[in-house]
Short mmCIF file of N, CA and C in Angstrom, two decimals:
data_model
loop_
_atom_site.label_atom_id
_atom_site.label_comp_id
_atom_site.label_asym_id
_atom_site.label_seq_id
_atom_site.Cartn_x
_atom_site.Cartn_y
_atom_site.Cartn_z
N MET V 1 42.49 -20.59 33.71
CA MET V 1 41.41 -21.21 33.27
C MET V 1 40.08 -21.48 33.04
N LYS V 2 39.38 -21.59 34.69
CA LYS V 2 38.04 -20.55 34.97
C LYS V 2 37.55 -19.79 34.10
N ARG V 3 39.07 -18.56 34.44
CA ARG V 3 38.46 -17.26 34.09
C ARG V 3 38.34 -17.24 32.94
N LEU V 4 38.70 -17.96 31.44
CA LEU V 4 39.20 -18.28 30.33
C LEU V 4 37.26 -18.54 30.06
N LEU V 5 36.61 -19.99 31.17
CA LEU V 5 35.65 -20.18 30.67
C LEU V 5 34.66 -19.15 31.14
N LEU V 6 34.62 -18.95 31.98
CA LEU V 6 33.84 -18.04 32.56
C LEU V 6 33.31 -16.17 31.91
N ALA V 7 34.61 -16.19 30.91
CA ALA V 7 34.61 -14.96 30.45
C ALA V 7 34.05 -15.52 28.61
N LEU V 8 34.75 -16.44 27.80
CA LEU V 8 33.70 -17.09 26.93
C LEU V 8 32.34 -17.25 27.46
N LEU V 9 31.87 -17.43 27.91
CA LEU V 9 31.02 -17.64 28.24
C LEU V 9 29.74 -16.46 28.46
N CYS V 10 29.97 -15.53 28.99
CA CYS V 10 29.39 -13.90 29.24
C CYS V 10 29.73 -13.34 27.69
N THR V 11 30.71 -13.58 27.11
CA THR V 11 30.19 -13.60 25.85
C THR V 11 29.33 -13.87 24.55
N VAL V 12 29.36 -15.35 25.02
CA VAL V 12 27.99 -15.75 24.28
C VAL V 12 26.71 -15.79 25.42
N ILE V 13 26.66 -15.68 26.07
CA ILE V 13 25.58 -14.63 26.23
C ILE V 13 25.49 -13.57 26.18
N LEU V 14 25.59 -12.61 25.98
CA LEU V 14 26.08 -11.75 26.13
C LEU V 14 25.89 -10.75 24.17
N LEU V 15 26.68 -11.34 23.37
CA LEU V 15 26.99 -11.72 22.08
C LEU V 15 25.57 -10.95 21.57
N PRO V 16 24.44 -12.31 20.79
CA PRO V 16 23.95 -11.41 20.49
C PRO V 16 22.46 -10.66 21.21
N SER V 17 22.67 -9.76 22.58
CA SER V 17 21.90 -8.78 22.21
C SER V 17 23.06 -7.55 22.01
N CYS V 18 23.58 -7.61 21.67
CA CYS V 18 24.20 -5.90 20.74
C CYS V 18 24.24 -6.49 19.63
N ARG V 19 23.14 -7.54 18.94
CA ARG V 19 22.76 -7.22 17.70
C ARG V 19 22.03 -5.93 17.11
N LYS V 20 22.43 -5.61 15.88
CA LYS V 20 21.56 -4.78 15.65
C LYS V 20 19.96 -4.70 15.30
N GLU V 21 19.40 -3.88 15.96
CA GLU V 21 18.26 -4.73 15.54
C GLU V 21 17.50 -4.46 13.91
N GLU V 22 16.79 -5.44 13.24
CA GLU V 22 16.31 -5.36 12.30
C GLU V 22 14.88 -3.54 11.70
N ASN V 23 15.08 -4.06 10.90
CA ASN V 23 14.74 -3.02 10.35
C ASN V 23 13.24 -3.45 9.96
N LYS V 24 12.62 -2.99 10.46
CA LYS V 24 11.19 -3.85 9.84
C LYS V 24 9.99 -2.63 9.87
N GLU V 25 9.86 -2.88 8.00
CA GLU V 25 9.60 -1.50 7.60
C GLU V 25 8.05 -2.18 7.44
N VAL V 26 7.31 -1.39 7.68
CA VAL V 26 5.77 -1.52 8.47
C VAL V 26 4.82 -1.86 6.48
N ILE V 27 4.32 -2.49 6.04
CA ILE V 27 4.45 -3.09 4.16
C ILE V 27 3.07 -1.63 3.42
N VAL V 28 2.21 -1.58 4.57
CA VAL V 28 0.64 -2.10 4.41
C VAL V 28 -0.11 -1.32 5.90
N ASN V 29 -0.78 -0.41 5.96
CA ASN V 29 -1.72 -0.23 6.75
C ASN V 29 -2.79 -0.47 6.38
N ILE V 30 -3.60 -1.08 6.54
CA ILE V 30 -5.68 -0.98 6.33
C ILE V 30 -6.13 -1.40 7.60
N GLU V 31 -6.73 0.49 7.74
CA GLU V 31 -7.05 0.24 8.95
C GLU V 31 -8.76 0.38 9.97
N GLN V 32 -9.62 -0.17 8.39
CA GLN V 32 -10.57 -0.99 7.74
C GLN V 32 -10.44 -2.03 7.98
N THR V 33 -11.28 -2.94 9.15
CA THR V 33 -11.28 -5.01 7.89
C THR V 33 -12.53 -5.36 7.80
N GLU V 34 -13.35 -5.11 8.55
CA GLU V 34 -14.79 -5.38 9.21
C GLU V 34 -15.69 -4.07 7.91
N TYR V 35 -16.32 -5.27 7.21
CA TYR V 35 -16.93 -3.72 6.74
C TYR V 35 -19.02 -4.74 6.33
N SER V 36 -20.48 -4.23 6.61
CA SER V 36 -21.59 -5.10 6.42
C SER V 36 -21.86 -4.88 5.60
N LEU V 37 -22.65 -5.11 4.79
CA LEU V 37 -23.67 -4.39 3.19
C LEU V 37 -25.28 -5.65 4.00
N PRO V 38 -25.98 -4.28 3.46
CA PRO V 38 -27.70 -5.18 3.48
C PRO V 38 -27.20 -6.35 2.64
N GLU V 39 -29.18 -7.25 1.81
CA GLU V 39 -28.96 -7.98 1.78
C GLU V 39 -29.23 -7.76 -0.04
N GLN V 40 -29.83 -6.67 -0.89
CA GLN V 40 -29.44 -5.88 -1.84
C GLN V 40 -27.76 -6.09 -2.18
N GLY V 41 -26.93 -5.49 -1.57
CA GLY V 41 -25.11 -6.25 -2.04
C GLY V 41 -24.69 -4.61 -2.26
N GLY V 42 -24.00 -4.48 -3.02
CA GLY V 42 -23.24 -2.88 -3.05
C GLY V 42 -21.52 -3.51 -2.97
N ALA V 43 -21.46 -2.21 -2.72
CA ALA V 43 -19.44 -2.37 -2.56
C ALA V 43 -19.04 -1.64 -1.07
N VAL V 44 -17.75 -1.93 -1.22
CA VAL V 44 -17.14 -1.08 0.06
C VAL V 44 -15.71 -1.11 -0.59
N ASP V 45 -15.17 0.34 -0.08
CA ASP V 45 -14.32 0.94 -0.42
C ASP V 45 -13.27 0.87 0.35
N ILE V 46 -11.69 0.08 -0.74
CA ILE V 46 -11.00 -0.98 0.98
C ILE V 46 -9.49 1.09 0.64
N ALA V 47 -9.32 1.10 1.27
CA ALA V 47 -7.96 2.35 0.84
C ALA V 47 -6.63 1.92 1.78
N PHE V 48 -5.36 2.70 1.21
CA PHE V 48 -4.09 1.35 1.62
C PHE V 48 -3.38 2.20 1.04
N VAL V 49 -2.93 2.47 1.20
CA VAL V 49 -0.67 2.59 0.42
C VAL V 49 0.26 2.21 0.56
N PRO V 50 -0.07 0.09 -0.44
CA PRO V 50 0.80 -0.31 -0.55
C PRO V 50 1.84 0.72 -1.14
N LEU V 51 2.56 -0.67 -0.39
CA LEU V 51 4.82 -0.19 0.06
C LEU V 51 5.58 -1.10 -0.40
N THR V 52 4.73 -2.28 -1.29
CA THR V 52 4.79 -3.21 -1.88
C THR V 52 4.64 -3.27 -2.59
N SER V 53 4.75 -4.74 -3.50
CA SER V 53 3.47 -5.16 -4.74
C SER V 53 1.83 -5.93 -3.31
N TRP V 54 1.04 -5.83 -4.52
CA TRP V 54 0.13 -6.56 -3.90
C TRP V 54 -1.38 -7.06 -4.35
N GLU V 55 -1.70 -7.82 -4.27
CA GLU V 55 -2.62 -8.85 -4.71
C GLU V 55 -4.19 -8.96 -4.06
N ALA V 56 -5.51 -8.89 -4.09
CA ALA V 56 -6.46 -8.80 -4.22
C ALA V 56 -7.34 -10.22 -3.92
N ALA V 57 -7.69 -11.00 -3.20
CA ALA V 57 -8.71 -12.14 -4.81
C ALA V 57 -9.59 -12.38 -3.51
N CYS V 58 -10.96 -13.32 -3.87
CA CYS V 58 -12.35 -13.97 -3.26
C CYS V 58 -11.58 -14.61 -3.84
N THR V 59 -13.17 -16.18 -3.61
CA THR V 59 -12.97 -17.36 -3.62
C THR V 59 -14.87 -17.74 -4.22
N ASP V 60 -15.51 -16.45 -3.64
CA ASP V 60 -16.96 -16.47 -4.30
C ASP V 60 -16.97 -15.35 -5.02
N SER V 61 -17.53 -16.49 -6.05
CA SER V 61 -18.47 -16.09 -7.01
C SER V 61 -19.29 -15.16 -7.62
N PHE V 62 -20.02 -13.98 -6.49
CA PHE V 62 -20.91 -13.44 -7.00
C PHE V 62 -19.97 -11.78 -5.71
N VAL V 63 -18.88 -11.85 -5.35
CA VAL V 63 -18.39 -11.22 -4.79
C VAL V 63 -17.19 -10.72 -6.01
N SER V 64 -16.79 -9.17 -6.86
CA SER V 64 -15.61 -8.86 -7.50
C SER V 64 -15.42 -7.16 -7.03
N ILE V 65 -13.67 -7.37 -7.56
CA ILE V 65 -12.15 -7.16 -7.32
C ILE V 65 -12.21 -6.22 -8.18
N ASP V 66 -11.98 -5.21 -7.58
CA ASP V 66 -11.43 -3.91 -9.28
C ASP V 66 -11.58 -2.96 -8.82
N PRO V 67 -8.97 -2.44 -8.73
CA PRO V 67 -8.89 -3.13 -9.16
C PRO V 67 -7.78 -5.10 -7.95
N SER V 68 -7.88 -5.92 -8.50
CA SER V 68 -7.47 -7.17 -7.73
C SER V 68 -5.88 -7.17 -7.61
N LYS V 69 -4.42 -6.66 -8.22
CA LYS V 69 -3.55 -6.10 -7.86
C LYS V 69 -3.30 -5.01 -8.12
N GLY V 70 -2.03 -4.44 -7.28
CA GLY V 70 -1.00 -3.18 -8.07
C GLY V 70 0.50 -3.25 -7.69
N GLU V 71 1.42 -2.35 -8.31
CA GLU V 71 2.28 -2.36 -7.14
C GLU V 71 2.55 -1.25 -6.61
N ALA V 72 4.01 -1.22 -6.00
CA ALA V 72 4.50 -0.11 -4.97
C ALA V 72 3.65 1.05 -4.88
N SER V 73 3.45 1.82 -4.14
CA SER V 73 2.67 3.25 -3.67
C SER V 73 2.98 4.05 -2.94
N LYS V 74 3.32 4.96 -3.07
CA LYS V 74 3.01 6.33 -2.18
C LYS V 74 2.67 6.62 -1.94
N GLU V 75 1.57 6.88 -3.16
CA GLU V 75 -0.07 7.08 -3.45
C GLU V 75 -1.56 6.25 -2.82
N GLU V 76 -2.37 6.81 -1.80
CA GLU V 76 -3.38 5.39 -1.43
C GLU V 76 -4.10 5.39 -2.48
N VAL V 77 -4.33 3.74 -2.73
CA VAL V 77 -4.81 3.55 -3.20
C VAL V 77 -6.23 2.93 -3.51
N HIS V 78 -7.46 2.48 -4.04
CA HIS V 78 -8.69 2.62 -3.09
C HIS V 78 -9.28 1.26 -3.62
N VAL V 79 -9.40 -0.05 -3.52
CA VAL V 79 -9.50 -0.66 -4.18
C VAL V 79 -11.66 -0.92 -4.03
N LYS V 80 -12.33 -1.69 -5.01
CA LYS V 80 -13.67 -1.17 -4.86
C LYS V 80 -14.16 -2.77 -4.41
N VAL V 81 -14.90 -3.30 -3.46
CA VAL V 81 -15.55 -4.99 -4.03
C VAL V 81 -16.40 -4.80 -4.12
N THR V 82 -17.45 -5.35 -4.75
CA THR V 82 -18.37 -5.40 -5.10
C THR V 82 -18.71 -6.79 -5.43
N VAL V 83 -19.89 -6.85 -4.40
CA VAL V 83 -20.86 -7.29 -3.77
C VAL V 83 -22.30 -7.60 -4.37
N ASP V 84 -22.68 -9.09 -4.71
CA ASP V 84 -23.83 -8.89 -5.63
C ASP V 84 -25.22 -9.26 -3.96
N ALA V 85 -26.54 -9.63 -4.69
CA ALA V 85 -27.28 -9.19 -4.03
C ALA V 85 -27.22 -10.42 -3.09
N ASN V 86 -27.62 -10.54 -1.99
CA ASN V 86 -28.03 -12.20 -1.14
C ASN V 86 -29.47 -13.08 -1.38
N ASP V 87 -29.44 -13.82 -1.91
CA ASP V 87 -30.56 -14.31 -2.23
C ASP V 87 -31.32 -15.35 -1.43
N ALA V 88 -29.78 -15.48 -0.47
CA ALA V 88 -30.40 -16.61 0.38
C ALA V 88 -31.15 -16.56 1.78
N PRO V 89 -31.66 -17.19 1.90
CA PRO V 89 -32.93 -16.79 3.27
C PRO V 89 -30.96 -16.17 5.11
N TYR V 90 -30.40 -16.62 4.86
CA TYR V 90 -29.13 -16.85 6.15
C TYR V 90 -28.17 -15.96 4.98
N ALA V 91 -27.80 -15.82 6.50
CA ALA V 91 -26.92 -13.80 6.62
C ALA V 91 -25.45 -15.40 6.05
N ARG V 92 -24.46 -14.09 5.11
CA ARG V 92 -22.85 -14.87 5.01
C ARG V 92 -22.19 -13.77 5.19
N ALA V 93 -20.51 -14.06 5.12
CA ALA V 93 -19.46 -13.71 5.70
C ALA V 93 -18.61 -14.12 4.45
N ILE V 94 -18.12 -12.84 3.90
CA ILE V 94 -17.69 -12.59 2.74
C ILE V 94 -16.29 -12.52 3.28
N LYS V 95 -14.71 -13.85 2.84
CA LYS V 95 -13.42 -13.39 2.87
C LYS V 95 -12.79 -12.61 1.94
N VAL V 96 -12.04 -11.48 1.61
CA VAL V 96 -10.67 -10.84 0.61
C VAL V 96 -10.10 -11.41 1.28
N LYS V 97 -8.89 -11.73 0.96
CA LYS V 97 -7.63 -11.84 1.29
C LYS V 97 -6.42 -10.91 -0.44
N PHE V 98 -5.42 -10.03 1.19
CA PHE V 98 -4.83 -8.99 0.37
C PHE V 98 -3.96 -9.50 0.78
N VAL V 99 -2.68 -9.61 -0.12
CA VAL V 99 -1.36 -9.87 0.13
C VAL V 99 -0.37 -9.34 -0.45
N PHE V 100 0.29 -8.79 0.75
CA PHE V 100 1.70 -7.55 0.90
C PHE V 100 2.94 -8.80 0.66
N ALA V 101 3.70 -9.15 -0.29
CA ALA V 101 4.93 -9.39 -0.01
C ALA V 101 4.60 -10.45 0.88
N SER V 102 4.82 -10.44 2.16
CA SER V 102 5.19 -12.35 2.85
C SER V 102 3.87 -11.39 3.75
N ASN V 103 2.65 -10.27 2.96
CA ASN V 103 2.13 -10.17 5.39
C ASN V 103 0.48 -10.40 4.16
N THR V 104 -0.37 -10.25 5.39
CA THR V 104 -1.46 -10.61 4.00
C THR V 104 -2.28 -9.70 5.62
N VAL V 105 -2.89 -9.66 4.83
CA VAL V 105 -4.62 -9.02 5.47
C VAL V 105 -5.95 -9.76 5.30
N ASP V 106 -6.45 -10.43 6.10
CA ASP V 106 -8.17 -10.07 5.40
C ASP V 106 -9.29 -9.18 5.97
N ILE V 107 -10.48 -9.26 5.24
CA ILE V 107 -11.19 -8.44 5.48
C ILE V 107 -11.75 -9.35 5.50
N THR V 108 -13.57 -8.78 5.82
CA THR V 108 -14.36 -9.60 6.63
C THR V 108 -15.41 -9.24 5.99
N ILE V 109 -16.14 -8.97 5.21
CA ILE V 109 -17.73 -8.11 4.66
C ILE V 109 -19.11 -9.54 5.13
N THR V 110 -20.16 -8.71 6.28
CA THR V 110 -21.16 -9.06 6.45
C THR V 110 -22.40 -8.59 6.20
N GLN V 111 -22.99 -9.71 4.85
CA GLN V 111 -24.21 -9.18 4.15
C GLN V 111 -25.14 -10.18 5.38
N ASP V 112 -27.05 -8.76 5.13
CA ASP V 112 -27.43 -9.47 5.89
C ASP V 112 -28.51 -10.94 4.65
N ALA V 113 -29.39 -11.22 5.55
CA ALA V 113 -29.92 -12.43 4.00
C ALA V 113 -31.18 -12.25 3.79
N MET V 114 -30.99 -12.38 2.90
CA MET V 114 -32.97 -11.83 2.72
C MET V 114 -33.75 -12.48 3.05
N THR V 115 -35.14 -11.39 2.87
CA THR V 115 -36.27 -11.06 3.34
C THR V 115 -37.29 -11.75 2.60
N PRO V 116 -37.63 -12.29 3.17
CA PRO V 116 -38.22 -13.30 2.87
C PRO V 116 -39.92 -12.38 2.18
N PRO V 117 -40.64 -12.45 1.08
CA PRO V 117 -41.96 -11.45 1.20
C PRO V 117 -43.33 -12.19 1.78
N PRO V 118 -43.74 -10.79 2.26
CA PRO V 118 -45.10 -11.14 3.36
C PRO V 118 -45.97 -12.53 2.63
N GLN V 119 -46.87 -13.48 3.85
CA GLN V 119 -47.02 -15.00 2.80
C GLN V 119 -48.25 -14.87 3.71
N PRO V 120 -49.51 -14.90 2.51
CA PRO V 120 -50.72 -14.97 2.48
C PRO V 120 -51.19 -15.49 3.86
N ILE V 121 -52.38 -14.90 4.19
CA ILE V 121 -53.30 -15.52 6.19
C ILE V 121 -54.45 -16.59 5.47
N ASP V 122 -54.68 -17.87 5.75
CA ASP V 122 -55.12 -18.83 5.74
C ASP V 122 -56.43 -18.15 4.26
N GLY V 123 -54.95 -18.33 3.40
CA GLY V 123 -56.00 -18.59 1.53
C GLY V 123 -55.85 -17.54 1.24
N ASN V 124 -56.65 -15.60 1.93
CA ASN V 124 -56.87 -15.26 1.28
C ASN V 124 -56.14 -13.85 1.47
N MET V 125 -55.76 -12.22 0.31
CA MET V 125 -55.70 -11.88 0.71
C MET V 125 -54.60 -11.21 1.07
N GLU V 126 -55.26 -11.20 2.38
CA GLU V 126 -54.36 -10.61 3.94
C GLU V 126 -52.88 -10.90 3.92
N THR V 127 -52.16 -9.89 4.09
CA THR V 127 -50.40 -10.81 4.53
C THR V 127 -50.53 -10.36 5.90
N GLU V 128 -49.11 -11.31 5.93
CA GLU V 128 -48.50 -10.80 7.36
C GLU V 128 -47.20 -10.34 6.71
N ASP V 129 -46.92 -9.80 7.65
CA ASP V 129 -44.86 -10.12 7.76
C ASP V 129 -44.82 -10.80 9.12
N ILE V 130 -43.76 -11.87 8.27
CA ILE V 130 -44.04 -13.38 8.89
C ILE V 130 -42.34 -13.57 10.07
N THR V 131 -41.73 -12.26 9.88
CA THR V 131 -40.84 -12.04 11.16
C THR V 131 -41.18 -10.62 11.78
N GLU V 132 -42.45 -10.43 11.75
CA GLU V 132 -42.69 -10.21 12.81
C GLU V 132 -44.20 -10.34 13.37
N GLY V 133 -45.27 -11.67 12.75
CA GLY V 133 -46.46 -12.12 12.73
C GLY V 133 -47.31 -10.98 13.30
N LYS V 134 -47.12 -9.33 12.08
CA LYS V 134 -48.24 -8.61 12.44
C LYS V 134 -48.91 -8.34 11.08
N PRO V 135 -49.98 -8.34 11.03
CA PRO V 135 -50.65 -7.87 9.35
C PRO V 135 -49.57 -6.90 8.77
N ILE V 136 -49.72 -6.74 7.50
CA ILE V 136 -49.58 -5.73 6.95
C ILE V 136 -50.59 -4.48 6.54
N GLU V 137 -50.42 -3.49 6.96
CA GLU V 137 -51.22 -2.37 6.89
C GLU V 137 -51.13 -2.14 5.45
#
């Protein structure tokens, strides 16, 4: 009886290790996930080969994505993400989410803050660069 119990126990322990490993196919590989843009804005090109249908989205109104969705392909796809000028005095981080079947890839685009215009010194027309504190020549 002990031998039967021991044989059963060994079978239960070893059986799961004999399973075939699941074939986990890579659905997409986006090599670059971080970009930066100047305050004037611009566009970044995101390239990948989608092995499944996909969608890209961003909740920021100053961002456009073209194309924003597509089908599976063996050819490289280029997605253009365009960001408007940043008129705020602070830098911003933009998140673009790509969804491929059950996988997601987050792209981050950082954009510089608006450079403030030169300010007059003591009411005269001579100006100084307020970021450096030196007179502009």
